[in-house]
Tab-separated table of N, CA and C in Angstrom:
chain	number	residue	atom	x	y	z
E	115	ALA	N	0.847	-1.209	0.000
E	115	ALA	CA	0.001	0.001	-0.002
E	115	ALA	C	0.874	1.248	-0.005
E	116	ASN	N	0.227	2.391	-0.240
E	116	ASN	CA	0.978	3.644	-0.293
E	116	ASN	C	0.890	4.350	1.053
E	117	PRO	N	2.022	4.807	1.590
E	117	PRO	CA	2.034	5.493	2.892
E	117	PRO	C	1.226	6.782	2.862
E	118	ALA	N	1.055	7.333	1.657
E	118	ALA	CA	0.298	8.587	1.517
E	118	ALA	C	-1.145	8.292	1.126
E	119	ASP	N	-1.555	7.032	1.322
E	119	ASP	CA	-2.913	6.632	0.949
E	119	ASP	C	-3.933	7.243	1.908
E	120	PRO	N	-4.808	8.112	1.409
E	120	PRO	CA	-5.820	8.739	2.261
E	120	PRO	C	-6.845	7.731	2.765
E	121	GLU	N	-6.957	6.613	2.055
E	121	GLU	CA	-7.917	5.580	2.442
E	121	GLU	C	-7.261	4.212	2.278
E	122	PRO	N	-6.412	3.823	3.236
E	122	PRO	CA	-5.679	2.559	3.143
E	122	PRO	C	-6.623	1.355	3.137
E	123	VAL	N	-6.203	0.337	2.401
E	123	VAL	CA	-7.039	-0.853	2.311
E	123	VAL	C	-6.428	-1.964	3.156
E	124	HIS	N	-7.243	-2.571	4.018
E	124	HIS	CA	-6.743	-3.631	4.897
E	124	HIS	C	-7.206	-4.978	4.341
E	125	ARG	N	-6.713	-5.306	3.154
E	125	ARG	CA	-7.084	-6.582	2.537
E	125	ARG	C	-5.849	-7.406	2.239
E	126	GLY	N	-4.676	-6.888	2.609
E	126	GLY	CA	-3.444	-7.626	2.378
E	126	GLY	C	-3.086	-7.657	0.901
E	127	LEU	N	-3.606	-6.685	0.135
E	127	LEU	CA	-3.311	-6.641	-1.307
E	127	LEU	C	-2.344	-5.512	-1.597
E	128	SER	N	-1.408	-5.766	-2.498
E	128	SER	CA	-0.478	-4.687	-2.856
E	128	SER	C	-0.882	-4.119	-4.201
E	129	GLY	N	-2.063	-3.519	-4.218
E	129	GLY	CA	-2.556	-2.922	-5.466
E	129	GLY	C	-2.766	-1.438	-5.276
E	130	TRP	N	-2.501	-0.651	-6.311
E	130	TRP	CA	-2.676	0.792	-6.243
E	130	TRP	C	-3.123	1.311	-7.583
E	131	PRO	N	-4.216	2.103	-7.641
E	131	PRO	CA	-4.940	2.567	-6.455
E	131	PRO	C	-5.807	1.457	-5.856
E	132	PRO	N	-6.153	1.601	-4.565
E	132	PRO	CA	-6.956	0.596	-3.879
E	132	PRO	C	-8.375	0.549	-4.441
E	133	ALA	N	-9.019	-0.591	-4.276
E	133	ALA	CA	-10.383	-0.748	-4.772
E	133	ALA	C	-11.341	0.103	-3.921
E	134	PRO	N	-12.372	0.645	-4.543
E	134	PRO	CA	-13.350	1.464	-3.812
E	134	PRO	C	-14.125	0.625	-2.807
E	135	ARG	N	-14.563	1.284	-1.728
E	135	ARG	CA	-15.311	0.567	-0.696
E	135	ARG	C	-16.650	0.106	-1.236
E	136	PRO	N	-17.028	-1.133	-0.914
E	136	PRO	CA	-18.326	-1.672	-1.354
E	136	PRO	C	-19.469	-0.961	-0.661
E	137	ARG	N	-20.405	-0.443	-1.422
E	137	ARG	CA	-21.548	0.253	-0.824
E	137	ARG	C	-22.648	-0.743	-0.504
E	138	ARG	N	-22.823	-1.008	0.791
E	138	ARG	CA	-23.865	-1.960	1.203
E	138	ARG	C	-24.779	-1.283	2.198
C-alpha cells in the first residue's frame, strides 16, 4: 500500500490505487 494513501485498504493486497469501498 501507499504510505500517503488517504484511504488505506486492509485486505493484504499490494494494489494501487486501492479498490473502492463496497456500498452496502
